[in-house]
Short mmCIF file of C-alpha atoms and ligand atoms in Angstrom, two decimals:
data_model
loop_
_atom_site.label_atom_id
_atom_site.label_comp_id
_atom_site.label_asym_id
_atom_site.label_seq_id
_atom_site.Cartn_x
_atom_site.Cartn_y
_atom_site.Cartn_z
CA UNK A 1 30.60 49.43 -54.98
CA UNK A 2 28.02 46.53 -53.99
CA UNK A 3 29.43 44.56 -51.03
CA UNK A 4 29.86 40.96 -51.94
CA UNK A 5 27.47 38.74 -49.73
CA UNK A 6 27.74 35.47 -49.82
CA UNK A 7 25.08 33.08 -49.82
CA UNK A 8 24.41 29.67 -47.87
CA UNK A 9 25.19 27.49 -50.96
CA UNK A 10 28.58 29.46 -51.15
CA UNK A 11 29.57 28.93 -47.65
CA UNK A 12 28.51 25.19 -47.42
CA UNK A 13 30.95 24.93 -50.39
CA UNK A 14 33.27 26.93 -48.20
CA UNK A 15 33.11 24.75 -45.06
CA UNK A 16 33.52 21.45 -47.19
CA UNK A 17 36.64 22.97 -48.95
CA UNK A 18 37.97 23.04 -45.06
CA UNK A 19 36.64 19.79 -44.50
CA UNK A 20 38.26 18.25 -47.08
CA UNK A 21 41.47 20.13 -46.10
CA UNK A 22 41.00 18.36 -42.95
CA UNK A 23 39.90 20.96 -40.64
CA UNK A 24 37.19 19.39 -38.35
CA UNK A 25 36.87 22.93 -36.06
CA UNK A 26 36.51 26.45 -36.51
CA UNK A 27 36.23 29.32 -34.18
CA UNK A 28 32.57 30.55 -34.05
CA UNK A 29 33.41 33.68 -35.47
CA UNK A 30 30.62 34.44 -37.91
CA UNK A 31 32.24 37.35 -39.65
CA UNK A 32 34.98 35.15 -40.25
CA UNK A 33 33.02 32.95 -42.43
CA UNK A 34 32.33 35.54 -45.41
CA UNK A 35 35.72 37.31 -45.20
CA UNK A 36 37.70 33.90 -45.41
CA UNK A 37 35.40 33.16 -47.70
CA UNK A 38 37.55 35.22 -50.19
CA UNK A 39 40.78 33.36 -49.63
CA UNK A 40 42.02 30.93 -51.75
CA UNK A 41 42.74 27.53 -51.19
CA UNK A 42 46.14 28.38 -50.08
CA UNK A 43 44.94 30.81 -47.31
CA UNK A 44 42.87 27.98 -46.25
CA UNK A 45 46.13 25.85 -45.19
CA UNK A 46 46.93 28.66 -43.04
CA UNK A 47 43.44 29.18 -41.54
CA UNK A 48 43.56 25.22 -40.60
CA UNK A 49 46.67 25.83 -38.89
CA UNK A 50 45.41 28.58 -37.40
CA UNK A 51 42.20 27.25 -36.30
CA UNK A 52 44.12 24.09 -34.75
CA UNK A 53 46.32 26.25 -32.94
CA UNK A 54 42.93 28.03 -31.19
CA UNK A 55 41.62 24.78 -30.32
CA UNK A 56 44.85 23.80 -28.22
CA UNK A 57 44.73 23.98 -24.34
CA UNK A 58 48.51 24.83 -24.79
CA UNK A 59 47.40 27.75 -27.43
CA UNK A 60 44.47 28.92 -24.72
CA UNK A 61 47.85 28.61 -22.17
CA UNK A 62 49.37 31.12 -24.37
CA UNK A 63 46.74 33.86 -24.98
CA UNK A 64 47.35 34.36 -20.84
CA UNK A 65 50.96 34.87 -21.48
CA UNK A 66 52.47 38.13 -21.10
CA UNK A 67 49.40 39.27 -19.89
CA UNK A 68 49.83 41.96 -17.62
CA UNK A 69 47.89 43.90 -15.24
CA UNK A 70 45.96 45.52 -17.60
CA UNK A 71 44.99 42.31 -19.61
CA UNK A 72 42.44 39.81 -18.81
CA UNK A 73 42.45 36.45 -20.12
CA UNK A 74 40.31 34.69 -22.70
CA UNK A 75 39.16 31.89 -23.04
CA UNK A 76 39.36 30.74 -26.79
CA UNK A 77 36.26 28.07 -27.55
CA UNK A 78 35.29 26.05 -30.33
CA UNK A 79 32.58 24.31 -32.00
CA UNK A 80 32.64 21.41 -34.64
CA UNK A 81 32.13 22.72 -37.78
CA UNK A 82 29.00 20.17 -38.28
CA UNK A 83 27.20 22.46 -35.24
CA UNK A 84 28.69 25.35 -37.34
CA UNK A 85 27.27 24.09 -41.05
CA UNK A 86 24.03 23.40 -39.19
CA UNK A 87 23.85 27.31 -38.06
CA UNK A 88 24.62 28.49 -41.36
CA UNK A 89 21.65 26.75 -42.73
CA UNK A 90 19.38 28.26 -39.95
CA UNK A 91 20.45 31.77 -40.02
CA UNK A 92 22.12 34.55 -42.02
CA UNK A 93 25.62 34.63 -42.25
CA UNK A 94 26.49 38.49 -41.13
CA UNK A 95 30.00 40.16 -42.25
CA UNK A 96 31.74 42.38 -40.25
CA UNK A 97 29.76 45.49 -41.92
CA UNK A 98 26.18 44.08 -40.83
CA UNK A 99 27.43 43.36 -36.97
CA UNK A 100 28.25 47.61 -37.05
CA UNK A 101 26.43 48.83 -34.73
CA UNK A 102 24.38 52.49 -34.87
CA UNK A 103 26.64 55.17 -33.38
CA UNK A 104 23.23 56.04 -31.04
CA UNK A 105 22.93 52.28 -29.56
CA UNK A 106 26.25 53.67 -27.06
CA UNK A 107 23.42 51.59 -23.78
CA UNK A 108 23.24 47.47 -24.89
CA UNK A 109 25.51 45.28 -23.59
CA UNK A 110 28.37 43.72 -25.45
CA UNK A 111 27.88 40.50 -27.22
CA UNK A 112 28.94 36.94 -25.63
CA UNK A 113 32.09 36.09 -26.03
CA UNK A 114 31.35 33.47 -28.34
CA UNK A 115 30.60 35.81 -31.18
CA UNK A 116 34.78 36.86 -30.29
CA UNK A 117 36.18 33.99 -29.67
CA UNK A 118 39.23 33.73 -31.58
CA UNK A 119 39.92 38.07 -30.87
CA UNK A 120 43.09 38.28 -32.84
CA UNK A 121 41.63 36.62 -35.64
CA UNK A 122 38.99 38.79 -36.02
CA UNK A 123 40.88 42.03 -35.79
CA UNK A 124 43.49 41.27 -38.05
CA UNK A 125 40.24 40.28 -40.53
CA UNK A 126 38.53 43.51 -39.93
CA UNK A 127 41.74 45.41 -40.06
CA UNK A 128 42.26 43.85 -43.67
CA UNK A 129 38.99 45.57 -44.17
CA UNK A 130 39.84 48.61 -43.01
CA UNK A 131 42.88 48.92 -45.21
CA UNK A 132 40.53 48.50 -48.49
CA UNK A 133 38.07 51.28 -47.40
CA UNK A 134 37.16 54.00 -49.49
CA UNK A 135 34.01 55.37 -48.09
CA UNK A 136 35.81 58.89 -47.45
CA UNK A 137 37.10 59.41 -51.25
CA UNK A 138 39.17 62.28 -50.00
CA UNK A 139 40.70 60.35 -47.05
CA UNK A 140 41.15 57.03 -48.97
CA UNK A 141 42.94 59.07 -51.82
CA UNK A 142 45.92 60.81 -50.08
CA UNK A 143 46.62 58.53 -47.11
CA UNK A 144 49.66 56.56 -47.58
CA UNK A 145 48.08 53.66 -45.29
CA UNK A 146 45.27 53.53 -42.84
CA UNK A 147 45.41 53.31 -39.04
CA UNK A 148 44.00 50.58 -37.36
CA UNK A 149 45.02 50.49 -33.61
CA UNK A 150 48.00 49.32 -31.99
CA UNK A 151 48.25 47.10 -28.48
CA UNK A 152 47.18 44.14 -25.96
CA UNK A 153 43.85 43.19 -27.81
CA UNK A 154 42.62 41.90 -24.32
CA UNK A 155 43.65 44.76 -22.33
CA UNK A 156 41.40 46.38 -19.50
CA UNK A 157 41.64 49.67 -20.89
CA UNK A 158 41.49 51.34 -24.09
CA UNK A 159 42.46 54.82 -24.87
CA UNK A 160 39.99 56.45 -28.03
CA UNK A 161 41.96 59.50 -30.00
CA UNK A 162 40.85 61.24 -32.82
CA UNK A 163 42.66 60.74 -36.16
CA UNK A 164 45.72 60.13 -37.48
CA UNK A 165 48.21 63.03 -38.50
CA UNK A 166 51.36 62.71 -40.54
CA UNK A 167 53.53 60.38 -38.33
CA UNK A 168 50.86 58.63 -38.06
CA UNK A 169 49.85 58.00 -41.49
CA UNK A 170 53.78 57.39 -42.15
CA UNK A 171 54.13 54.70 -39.53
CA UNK A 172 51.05 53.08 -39.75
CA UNK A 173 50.45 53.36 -36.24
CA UNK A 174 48.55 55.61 -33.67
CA UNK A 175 49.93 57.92 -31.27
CA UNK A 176 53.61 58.15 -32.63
CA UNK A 177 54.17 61.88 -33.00
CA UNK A 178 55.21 64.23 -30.56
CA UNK A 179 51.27 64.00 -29.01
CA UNK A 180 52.12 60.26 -29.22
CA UNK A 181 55.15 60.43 -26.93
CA UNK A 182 53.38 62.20 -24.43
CA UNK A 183 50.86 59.75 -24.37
CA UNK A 184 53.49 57.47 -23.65
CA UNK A 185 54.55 59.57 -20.72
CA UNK A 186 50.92 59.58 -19.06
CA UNK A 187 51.15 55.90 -19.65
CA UNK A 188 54.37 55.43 -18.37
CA UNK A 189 53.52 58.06 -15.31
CA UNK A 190 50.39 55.85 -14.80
CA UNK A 191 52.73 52.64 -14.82
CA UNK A 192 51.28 51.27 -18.07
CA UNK A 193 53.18 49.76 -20.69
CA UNK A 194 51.98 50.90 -24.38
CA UNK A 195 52.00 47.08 -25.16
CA UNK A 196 49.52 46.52 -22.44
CA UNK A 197 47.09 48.97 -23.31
CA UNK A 198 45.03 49.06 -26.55
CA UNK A 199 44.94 52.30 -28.45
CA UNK A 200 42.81 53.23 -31.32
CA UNK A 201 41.60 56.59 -33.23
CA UNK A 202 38.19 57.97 -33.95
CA UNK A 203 39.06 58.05 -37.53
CA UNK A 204 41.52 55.53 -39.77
CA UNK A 205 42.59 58.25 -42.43
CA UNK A 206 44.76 60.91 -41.76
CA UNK A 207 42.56 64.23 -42.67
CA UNK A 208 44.34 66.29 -44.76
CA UNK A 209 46.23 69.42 -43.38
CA UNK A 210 45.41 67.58 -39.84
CA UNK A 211 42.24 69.25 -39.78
CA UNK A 212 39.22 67.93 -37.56
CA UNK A 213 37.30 64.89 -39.10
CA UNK A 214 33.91 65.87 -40.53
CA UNK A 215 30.49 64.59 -39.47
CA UNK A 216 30.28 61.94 -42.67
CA UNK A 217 33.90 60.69 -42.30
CA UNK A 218 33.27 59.99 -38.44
CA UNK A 219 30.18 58.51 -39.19
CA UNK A 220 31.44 56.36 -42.32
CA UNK A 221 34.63 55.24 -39.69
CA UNK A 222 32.08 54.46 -36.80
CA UNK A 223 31.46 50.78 -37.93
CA UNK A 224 35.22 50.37 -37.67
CA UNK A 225 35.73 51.29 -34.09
CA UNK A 226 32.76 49.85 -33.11
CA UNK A 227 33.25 46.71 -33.76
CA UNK A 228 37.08 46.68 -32.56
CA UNK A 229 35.47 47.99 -28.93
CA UNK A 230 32.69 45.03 -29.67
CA UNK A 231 35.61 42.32 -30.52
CA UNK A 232 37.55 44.20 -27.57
CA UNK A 233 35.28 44.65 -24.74
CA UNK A 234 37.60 46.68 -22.35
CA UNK A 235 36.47 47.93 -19.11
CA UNK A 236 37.24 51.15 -19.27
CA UNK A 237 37.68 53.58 -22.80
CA UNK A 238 39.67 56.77 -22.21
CA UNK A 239 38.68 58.92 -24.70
CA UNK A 240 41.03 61.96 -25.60
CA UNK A 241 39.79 65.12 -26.45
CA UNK A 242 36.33 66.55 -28.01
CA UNK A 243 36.39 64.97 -30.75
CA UNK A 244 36.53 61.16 -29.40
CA UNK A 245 33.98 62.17 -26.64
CA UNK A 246 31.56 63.07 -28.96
CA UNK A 247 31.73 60.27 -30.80
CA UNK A 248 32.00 58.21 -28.34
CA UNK A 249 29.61 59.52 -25.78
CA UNK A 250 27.13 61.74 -28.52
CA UNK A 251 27.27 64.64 -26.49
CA UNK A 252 28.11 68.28 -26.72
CA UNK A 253 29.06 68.53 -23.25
CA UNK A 254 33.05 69.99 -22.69
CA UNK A 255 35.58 67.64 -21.50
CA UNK A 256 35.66 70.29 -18.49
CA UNK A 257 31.96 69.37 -17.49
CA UNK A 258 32.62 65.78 -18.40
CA UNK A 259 35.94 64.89 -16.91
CA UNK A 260 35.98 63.92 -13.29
CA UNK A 261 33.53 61.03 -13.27
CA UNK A 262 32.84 57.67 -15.55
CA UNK A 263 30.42 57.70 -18.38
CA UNK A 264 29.20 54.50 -19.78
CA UNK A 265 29.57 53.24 -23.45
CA UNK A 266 28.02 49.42 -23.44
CA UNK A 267 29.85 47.61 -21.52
CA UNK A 268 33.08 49.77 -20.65
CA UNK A 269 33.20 52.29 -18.36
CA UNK A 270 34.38 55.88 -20.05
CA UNK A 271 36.45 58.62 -18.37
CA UNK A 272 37.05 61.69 -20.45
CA UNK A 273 40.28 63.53 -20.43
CA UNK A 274 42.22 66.33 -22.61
CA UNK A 275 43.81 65.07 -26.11
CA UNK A 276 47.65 65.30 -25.16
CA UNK A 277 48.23 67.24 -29.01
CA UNK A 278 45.65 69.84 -26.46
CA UNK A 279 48.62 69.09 -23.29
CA UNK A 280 51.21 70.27 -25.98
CA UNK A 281 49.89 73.29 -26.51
CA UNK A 282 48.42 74.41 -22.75
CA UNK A 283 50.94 73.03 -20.08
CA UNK A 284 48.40 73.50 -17.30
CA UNK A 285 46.27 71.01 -18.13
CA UNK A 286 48.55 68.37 -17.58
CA UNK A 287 47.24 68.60 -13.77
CA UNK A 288 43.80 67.64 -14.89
CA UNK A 289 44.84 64.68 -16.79
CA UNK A 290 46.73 63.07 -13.78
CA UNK A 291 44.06 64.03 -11.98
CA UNK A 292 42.07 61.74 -14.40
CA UNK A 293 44.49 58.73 -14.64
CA UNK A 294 44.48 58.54 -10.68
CA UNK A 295 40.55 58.36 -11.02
CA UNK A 296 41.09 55.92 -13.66
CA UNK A 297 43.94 53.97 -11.77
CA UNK A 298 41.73 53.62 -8.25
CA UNK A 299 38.62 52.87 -9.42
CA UNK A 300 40.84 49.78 -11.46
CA UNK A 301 42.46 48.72 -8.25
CA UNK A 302 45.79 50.13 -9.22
CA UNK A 303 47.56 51.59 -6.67
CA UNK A 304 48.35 55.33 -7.59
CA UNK A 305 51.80 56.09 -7.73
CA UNK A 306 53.31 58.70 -5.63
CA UNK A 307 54.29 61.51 -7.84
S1 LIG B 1 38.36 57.22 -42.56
FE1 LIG B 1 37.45 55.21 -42.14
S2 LIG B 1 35.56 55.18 -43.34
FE2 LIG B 1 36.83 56.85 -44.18
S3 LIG B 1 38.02 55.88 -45.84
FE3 LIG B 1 39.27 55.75 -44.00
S4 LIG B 1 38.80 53.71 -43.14
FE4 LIG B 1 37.15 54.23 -44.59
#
């Protein structure tokens, strides 16, 4: 199916339909532009309301609330959407497809922030995407919804699975099933909160028979999490088990020779540690992963707890 790309005439129109709607800013989100694109005028109300909201101080206020330890803040800027007309005449507009980066380029630094400026925004946009995907026709044919991530979009740390299984694909959610809950426990152990930490899988279709993703499905999903680690930018990525490290990390090396020290994808440092479905089934290894968060937990400035 061709990709629908608008071109500059069609977003000038866009950006005077806002005008005339009376919206004077919008977030310098470029992907933004050719999604909302496809909204009606309707959707449009609702993205002026939005976009006022993001250019309050009391809205910036906010974004800081709740924030926990593991969060950062943002800082949500604006430009007038004359400066922003005058950049879609000068350049390409690029959708959320074109900013996917190669799964190889794991060294370049993360854009500036201005490119995620308005973060929840742009997830829920790209998570819109992700819904309609159909790249894996066996995947997108027998999933009953896809998973996009669940958390504190501005979190410190992010922990990288593998794929949904059945819960998983039920709830819409990752990490809910009985390797779910014990993730909650190392969180919990760890003294995070689930709803200060960012999680988010490999894949975003349950494989069928929760069998291992193949090589084409992780690289058709690699745009996906890519750009939610792009729009993210955490410090550190956790990634659990083989399956997230190679992705991740494009090695062969075993979580036993990688474990133990930080890695590097972009801009976030990466620890490695066992998938807890892998905890489930060998009770021993539970060791090594605290043995991991406490890495994790000092080198953040968290003091470890005792036990
Ligand atoms: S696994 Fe990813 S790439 Fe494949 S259909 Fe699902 S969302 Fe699309």
């Amino acid at each position: 199916m061709t990709r629908y790309q608008p071109t500059t005439k069609d977003v000038l129109q866009f950006l005077r339909s806002l005008k005339d709607a009376g919206v004077t800013e919008i977030p310098r989100v470029h992907v933004e532009l050719s999604e909302a694109w496809r909204r009606t005028s309707a959707e449009s109300a609702v993205a002026k309301s939005d976009v006022s909201s993001s250019a309050s101080p009391n809205t910036a206020g906010s974004e800081g609330q709740g924030i926990g330890r593991a969060s950062k803040p943002r800082t949500p800027g604006v430009v007038a959407a004359k400066q922003v007309m005058e950049d879609v005449q000068s350049k390409p507009i690029q959708d959320s497809t074109a900013l996917g980066l190669a799964p190889t380029q794991i060294d370049g630094a993360y854009p500036s922030r201005s490119q995620s400026e308005n973060l929840d925004r742009a997830l829920a946009i790209l998570s819109e995407e992700v819904s309609q995907c159909q790249a894996c026709p066996e995947l997108s044919k027998i999933r009953t919804q896809t998973v996009f991530g669940v958390g504190d979009p501005r979190a410190r740390v992010v922990f990288f699975g593998e794929a949904p299984g059945a819960d998983e694909d039920r709830i819409g959610e990752p990490f809910v099933g009985k390797a779910g809950q014990l993730l909650d426990r190392i969180l919990s152990a760890s003294t995070f909160r689930r709803d200060e930490v960012y999680i988010l899988n490999t894949l975003k279709c349950r494989p069928p028979g929760n069998r291992n993703p193949n090589d084409v499905e992780i690289q058709n999903c690699g745009r996906f999490w890519q750009r939610q680690l792009e729009l993210i930018q955490p410090e550190y990525v956790v990634c659990l088990g083989a399956i997230a490290v190679r992705t991740l990390l494009q090695t062969d090396r075993s979580i036993a020779k990688l474990r133990g020290d930080f890695h590097r994808y972009r801009g976030s440092k990466v620890l490695v540690t066992y998938h807890p479905a892998y905890l489930l089934r060998n009770e021993s290894a539970k060791r090594l992963v605290w043995e991991d968060m406490k890495l994790l937990l000092s080198d953040m400035g968290i003091e470890v707890p005792k036990s």
